[in-house]
Amino acid sequence: MAFAPKPGCPMCGIVAAAAVQVPGQPPRSLTCPDGPAEPETIWRDENFTAYREKTYPVSSNGHIIIAFNLHVPSIYTLSSSDLPLLVNVRNLGRRLLSASPPPSSPLFSSDNSSSHSVPLQPTESQFRIGFITPPFKDNKIPITDHLHAHAYLAPADLLGWWRGVAYGPLAWYAIDDLIAEIRESVSNNRVKSGYDNRTNAPIDAVPEAGARTGAADGNEYTTSSLAIPDVEDGLASPRSSNTSFASSPSGHIPHLHV
């Protein structure tokens, strides 16, 4: 199997633990059931596992990590056929951040916990979703060979100057820019990235835009996607999921299991 789980990979361990997590039960380590709990998984589907970063968040407003279930080594493994996956990462990050209260962390005092008991209502300018590109890494979450996206709400008030390098312009690859640049590479229509109205671009209403390539005679030579199911069979978007965030009590994110 391509991109099979890698022995000893912490992110593969988190993905595996989420697959067998029992609703209502705190997740436990697969290798040491009596040991400390695994990260709190808040989303799981065929392609991604997302958990709330509570130990070392970069923002007191919320920090979520979205890991590919497959052991994909880096963004440079992705092709244009994986554009729907990237669009889903972006949509998923926005939904989880919007529906989640800020993380419970030792970094926060009990005096402030009551003010964060309900989900925030972030503005568009607060969303930060993207990847840290090698050879840079977050020294608090030093996983460089299992692709995962960071989603947080600005400002990054818990970042610190050293971690700031990983989340700064030198290493940070915003997912909107990555999507736009992949589309530019396979399309005759130039897709501008980085302008203020980027999130309302009409092309973003079509997650599969740019994912299929072919010749003028109708022959298609699209490469296989990492998505499960493949893009040819239709890739479910978090926006079209059968589970509604709005139907959950107090805006809490429901447990999803494959």
CSV table of C-alpha atoms in Angstrom, one decimal, residues 7-238:
chain,number,residue,atom,x,y,z
A,7,PRO,CA,6.3,2.4,12.5
A,8,GLY,CA,7.3,4.9,15.2
A,9,CYS,CA,5.6,7.9,13.5
A,10,PRO,CA,3.7,9.8,16.2
A,11,MET,CA,1.2,11.1,13.7
A,12,CYS,CA,0.4,7.6,12.4
A,13,GLY,CA,-0.1,6.6,16.1
A,14,ILE,CA,-2.6,9.4,16.5
A,15,VAL,CA,-4.5,8.5,13.4
A,16,ALA,CA,-4.6,4.8,14.4
A,17,ALA,CA,-5.8,5.7,17.9
A,18,ALA,CA,-8.6,7.8,16.5
A,19,ALA,CA,-9.8,5.0,14.3
A,20,VAL,CA,-10.6,2.8,17.4
A,21,GLN,CA,-11.7,5.6,19.8
A,22,VAL,CA,-14.9,4.9,21.6
A,23,PRO,CA,-17.3,7.9,21.8
A,24,GLY,CA,-17.4,9.4,25.3
A,25,GLN,CA,-14.2,7.7,26.4
A,26,PRO,CA,-10.9,9.6,26.6
A,27,PRO,CA,-8.5,8.2,24.0
A,28,ARG,CA,-5.7,6.1,25.3
A,29,SER,CA,-2.3,5.2,23.9
A,30,LEU,CA,-2.3,2.1,21.7
A,31,THR,CA,1.2,1.1,22.9
A,32,CYS,CA,0.5,1.9,26.6
A,33,PRO,CA,-3.2,1.7,27.5
A,34,ASP,CA,-2.6,2.8,31.1
A,35,GLY,CA,-0.4,5.7,29.9
A,36,PRO,CA,-1.4,9.3,29.2
A,37,ALA,CA,-4.3,10.1,26.9
A,38,GLU,CA,-3.7,10.7,23.2
A,39,PRO,CA,-4.7,14.1,21.8
A,40,GLU,CA,-8.4,14.8,21.7
A,41,THR,CA,-9.7,13.8,18.3
A,42,ILE,CA,-12.5,16.1,17.1
A,43,TRP,CA,-12.9,14.9,13.5
A,44,ARG,CA,-12.2,11.6,11.7
A,45,ASP,CA,-13.1,10.6,8.2
A,46,GLU,CA,-11.6,8.5,5.4
A,47,ASN,CA,-8.9,11.0,4.6
A,48,PHE,CA,-8.2,13.2,7.7
A,49,THR,CA,-7.9,13.1,11.4
A,50,ALA,CA,-8.1,16.4,13.3
A,51,TYR,CA,-7.3,17.0,16.9
A,52,ARG,CA,-7.2,20.0,19.2
A,53,GLU,CA,-3.6,21.0,20.1
A,54,LYS,CA,-3.9,21.6,23.9
A,55,THR,CA,-0.4,21.2,25.1
A,56,TYR,CA,1.4,23.7,22.8
A,57,PRO,CA,-1.1,25.8,21.0
A,58,VAL,CA,0.1,28.9,19.2
A,59,SER,CA,-3.1,30.8,19.8
A,60,SER,CA,-5.3,31.1,22.9
A,61,ASN,CA,-8.2,31.4,20.5
A,62,GLY,CA,-7.7,27.8,19.2
A,63,HIS,CA,-5.2,25.6,17.4
A,64,ILE,CA,-6.2,22.5,15.5
A,65,ILE,CA,-4.0,20.0,13.6
A,66,ILE,CA,-5.4,18.2,10.6
A,67,ALA,CA,-3.4,15.1,9.7
A,68,PHE,CA,-3.6,13.1,6.5
A,69,ASN,CA,-4.6,9.5,7.5
A,70,LEU,CA,-2.0,8.2,4.9
A,71,HIS,CA,1.6,8.7,5.7
A,72,VAL,CA,2.1,11.3,3.1
A,73,PRO,CA,5.6,12.7,3.5
A,74,SER,CA,5.2,16.3,2.4
A,75,ILE,CA,3.1,18.8,0.3
A,76,TYR,CA,5.5,18.1,-2.6
A,77,THR,CA,3.9,14.6,-2.9
A,78,LEU,CA,0.6,16.2,-3.9
A,79,SER,CA,-0.6,16.7,-7.4
A,80,SER,CA,-3.4,18.7,-9.1
A,81,SER,CA,-5.7,15.7,-8.6
A,82,ASP,CA,-5.4,16.3,-4.9
A,83,LEU,CA,-6.9,19.8,-5.1
A,84,PRO,CA,-10.3,18.6,-3.6
A,85,LEU,CA,-8.4,17.2,-0.6
A,86,LEU,CA,-6.7,20.6,0.0
A,87,VAL,CA,-10.1,22.4,-0.4
A,88,ASN,CA,-11.5,20.0,2.2
A,89,VAL,CA,-8.6,20.7,4.6
A,90,ARG,CA,-9.4,24.4,4.3
A,91,ASN,CA,-13.1,24.0,4.8
A,92,LEU,CA,-12.6,21.6,7.6
A,93,GLY,CA,-10.2,23.9,9.4
A,94,ARG,CA,-12.6,26.8,9.2
A,95,ARG,CA,-15.5,24.8,10.5
A,96,LEU,CA,-13.7,23.2,13.4
A,97,LEU,CA,-12.2,26.6,14.5
A,98,SER,CA,-15.6,28.2,14.2
A,99,ALA,CA,-17.4,25.5,16.2
A,100,SER,CA,-14.8,24.9,18.9
A,101,PRO,CA,-14.2,26.8,22.1
A,102,PRO,CA,-10.5,27.6,22.7
A,103,PRO,CA,-8.5,24.7,24.0
A,104,SER,CA,-8.2,23.8,27.7
A,105,SER,CA,-4.5,24.1,28.4
A,106,PRO,CA,-2.2,24.5,31.4
A,107,LEU,CA,-1.2,27.7,29.7
A,108,PHE,CA,-4.5,29.2,30.6
A,109,SER,CA,-5.6,30.2,34.1
A,110,SER,CA,-8.9,29.2,35.6
A,111,ASP,CA,-9.8,32.8,35.9
A,112,ASN,CA,-10.1,33.1,32.1
A,113,SER,CA,-11.7,29.7,31.4
A,114,SER,CA,-15.3,30.8,31.9
A,115,SER,CA,-15.0,33.4,29.2
A,116,HIS,CA,-14.2,30.7,26.6
A,117,SER,CA,-17.1,28.3,27.4
A,118,VAL,CA,-18.8,28.9,24.1
A,119,PRO,CA,-17.5,28.9,20.5
A,120,LEU,CA,-15.9,32.0,19.2
A,121,GLN,CA,-17.2,33.9,16.2
A,122,PRO,CA,-14.0,34.5,14.3
A,123,THR,CA,-13.7,37.1,11.6
A,124,GLU,CA,-12.4,36.1,8.1
A,125,SER,CA,-9.1,37.8,8.8
A,126,GLN,CA,-8.4,35.6,11.8
A,127,PHE,CA,-8.2,32.2,10.0
A,128,ARG,CA,-4.7,30.9,9.5
A,129,ILE,CA,-4.6,27.5,7.8
A,130,GLY,CA,-1.5,26.1,6.1
A,131,PHE,CA,1.6,23.9,6.3
A,132,ILE,CA,5.1,24.3,7.7
A,133,THR,CA,7.4,23.4,4.9
A,134,PRO,CA,10.7,21.4,5.3
A,135,PRO,CA,13.3,21.8,6.5
A,136,PHE,CA,11.5,24.1,9.0
A,137,LYS,CA,9.4,22.6,11.8
A,138,ASP,CA,7.6,23.6,14.9
A,139,ASN,CA,10.0,22.6,17.6
A,140,LYS,CA,7.1,21.8,20.0
A,141,ILE,CA,5.5,19.5,17.4
A,142,PRO,CA,8.5,18.3,15.5
A,143,ILE,CA,6.9,16.0,12.9
A,144,THR,CA,8.3,16.6,9.4
A,145,ASP,CA,7.5,13.5,7.4
A,146,HIS,CA,3.8,13.0,8.0
A,147,LEU,CA,1.8,15.7,6.2
A,148,HIS,CA,-0.5,17.8,8.5
A,149,ALA,CA,-2.0,21.2,8.4
A,150,HIS,CA,-2.1,23.7,11.2
A,151,ALA,CA,-5.3,25.7,11.6
A,152,TYR,CA,-5.5,28.5,14.2
A,153,LEU,CA,-7.1,31.8,14.9
A,154,ALA,CA,-4.9,34.9,14.9
A,155,PRO,CA,-3.3,36.5,16.8
A,156,ALA,CA,-0.7,33.8,17.6
A,157,ASP,CA,-0.2,35.2,21.1
A,158,LEU,CA,1.4,32.0,22.4
A,159,LEU,CA,3.9,31.5,19.6
A,160,GLY,CA,7.2,32.9,20.9
A,161,TRP,CA,9.9,34.2,18.6
A,162,TRP,CA,11.6,30.8,17.9
A,163,ARG,CA,8.4,29.0,16.9
A,164,GLY,CA,7.5,32.2,15.0
A,165,VAL,CA,10.0,31.2,12.3
A,166,ALA,CA,8.0,28.1,11.5
A,167,TYR,CA,4.8,30.1,11.3
A,168,GLY,CA,6.3,33.1,9.5
A,169,PRO,CA,6.7,33.9,5.8
A,170,LEU,CA,10.0,31.9,5.5
A,171,ALA,CA,8.4,28.5,6.2
A,172,TRP,CA,4.6,29.0,6.3
A,173,TYR,CA,2.7,27.9,3.1
A,174,ALA,CA,-0.9,29.2,3.4
A,175,ILE,CA,-3.3,26.7,2.0
A,176,ASP,CA,-5.1,29.3,-0.1
A,177,ASP,CA,-1.8,30.1,-1.9
A,178,LEU,CA,-1.0,26.4,-2.3
A,179,ILE,CA,-4.4,25.7,-3.9
A,180,ALA,CA,-4.1,28.7,-6.2
A,181,GLU,CA,-0.6,27.9,-7.3
A,182,ILE,CA,-1.4,24.3,-8.1
A,183,ARG,CA,-4.4,25.5,-10.2
A,184,GLU,CA,-2.1,28.0,-12.0
A,185,SER,CA,0.2,25.2,-12.9
A,186,VAL,CA,-2.5,23.2,-14.7
A,187,SER,CA,-4.8,25.9,-16.0
A,188,ASN,CA,-4.8,28.4,-18.8
A,189,ASN,CA,-6.8,30.7,-16.6
A,190,ARG,CA,-4.4,32.4,-14.2
A,191,VAL,CA,-5.7,32.3,-10.6
A,192,LYS,CA,-4.5,35.2,-8.6
A,193,SER,CA,-3.6,34.4,-5.0
A,194,GLY,CA,-2.9,36.6,-2.0
A,195,TYR,CA,-5.4,39.5,-2.6
A,196,ASP,CA,-7.9,40.6,-0.1
A,197,ASN,CA,-11.0,39.0,-1.7
A,198,ARG,CA,-9.2,35.7,-2.2
A,199,THR,CA,-11.8,33.7,-0.1
A,200,ASN,CA,-14.7,34.9,-2.3
A,201,ALA,CA,-13.1,33.9,-5.6
A,202,PRO,CA,-15.8,32.2,-7.7
A,203,ILE,CA,-13.4,29.3,-8.6
A,204,ASP,CA,-13.4,28.3,-4.9
A,205,ALA,CA,-17.1,27.3,-5.2
A,206,VAL,CA,-15.8,24.3,-7.3
A,207,PRO,CA,-13.5,22.1,-5.1
A,208,GLU,CA,-12.5,20.0,-8.1
A,209,ALA,CA,-11.4,23.0,-10.2
A,210,GLY,CA,-8.0,22.2,-11.7
A,211,ALA,CA,-8.0,18.6,-10.5
A,212,ARG,CA,-8.5,17.0,-13.9
A,213,THR,CA,-6.1,17.4,-16.8
A,214,GLY,CA,-6.4,16.2,-20.4
A,215,ALA,CA,-5.9,17.0,-24.1
A,216,ALA,CA,-8.1,18.9,-26.6
A,217,ASP,CA,-9.1,15.6,-28.2
A,218,GLY,CA,-10.8,14.5,-24.9
A,219,ASN,CA,-8.1,12.1,-23.7
A,220,GLU,CA,-7.6,12.5,-20.0
A,221,TYR,CA,-4.4,11.9,-18.2
A,222,THR,CA,-5.3,12.8,-14.6
A,223,THR,CA,-3.1,11.2,-12.0
A,224,SER,CA,-4.6,9.2,-9.2
A,225,SER,CA,-5.6,11.2,-6.1
A,226,LEU,CA,-4.7,10.3,-2.6
A,227,ALA,CA,-8.3,10.8,-1.6
A,228,ILE,CA,-10.5,7.9,-0.5
A,229,PRO,CA,-12.7,7.6,-2.5
A,230,ASP,CA,-11.0,8.9,-5.6
A,231,VAL,CA,-11.9,12.2,-7.2
A,232,GLU,CA,-13.6,10.3,-10.0
A,233,ASP,CA,-16.1,8.9,-7.6
A,234,GLY,CA,-16.8,12.2,-5.9
A,235,LEU,CA,-15.1,13.4,-2.7
A,236,ALA,CA,-17.4,14.4,0.1
A,237,SER,CA,-16.7,17.8,1.5
A,238,PRO,CA,-17.0,18.7,5.2
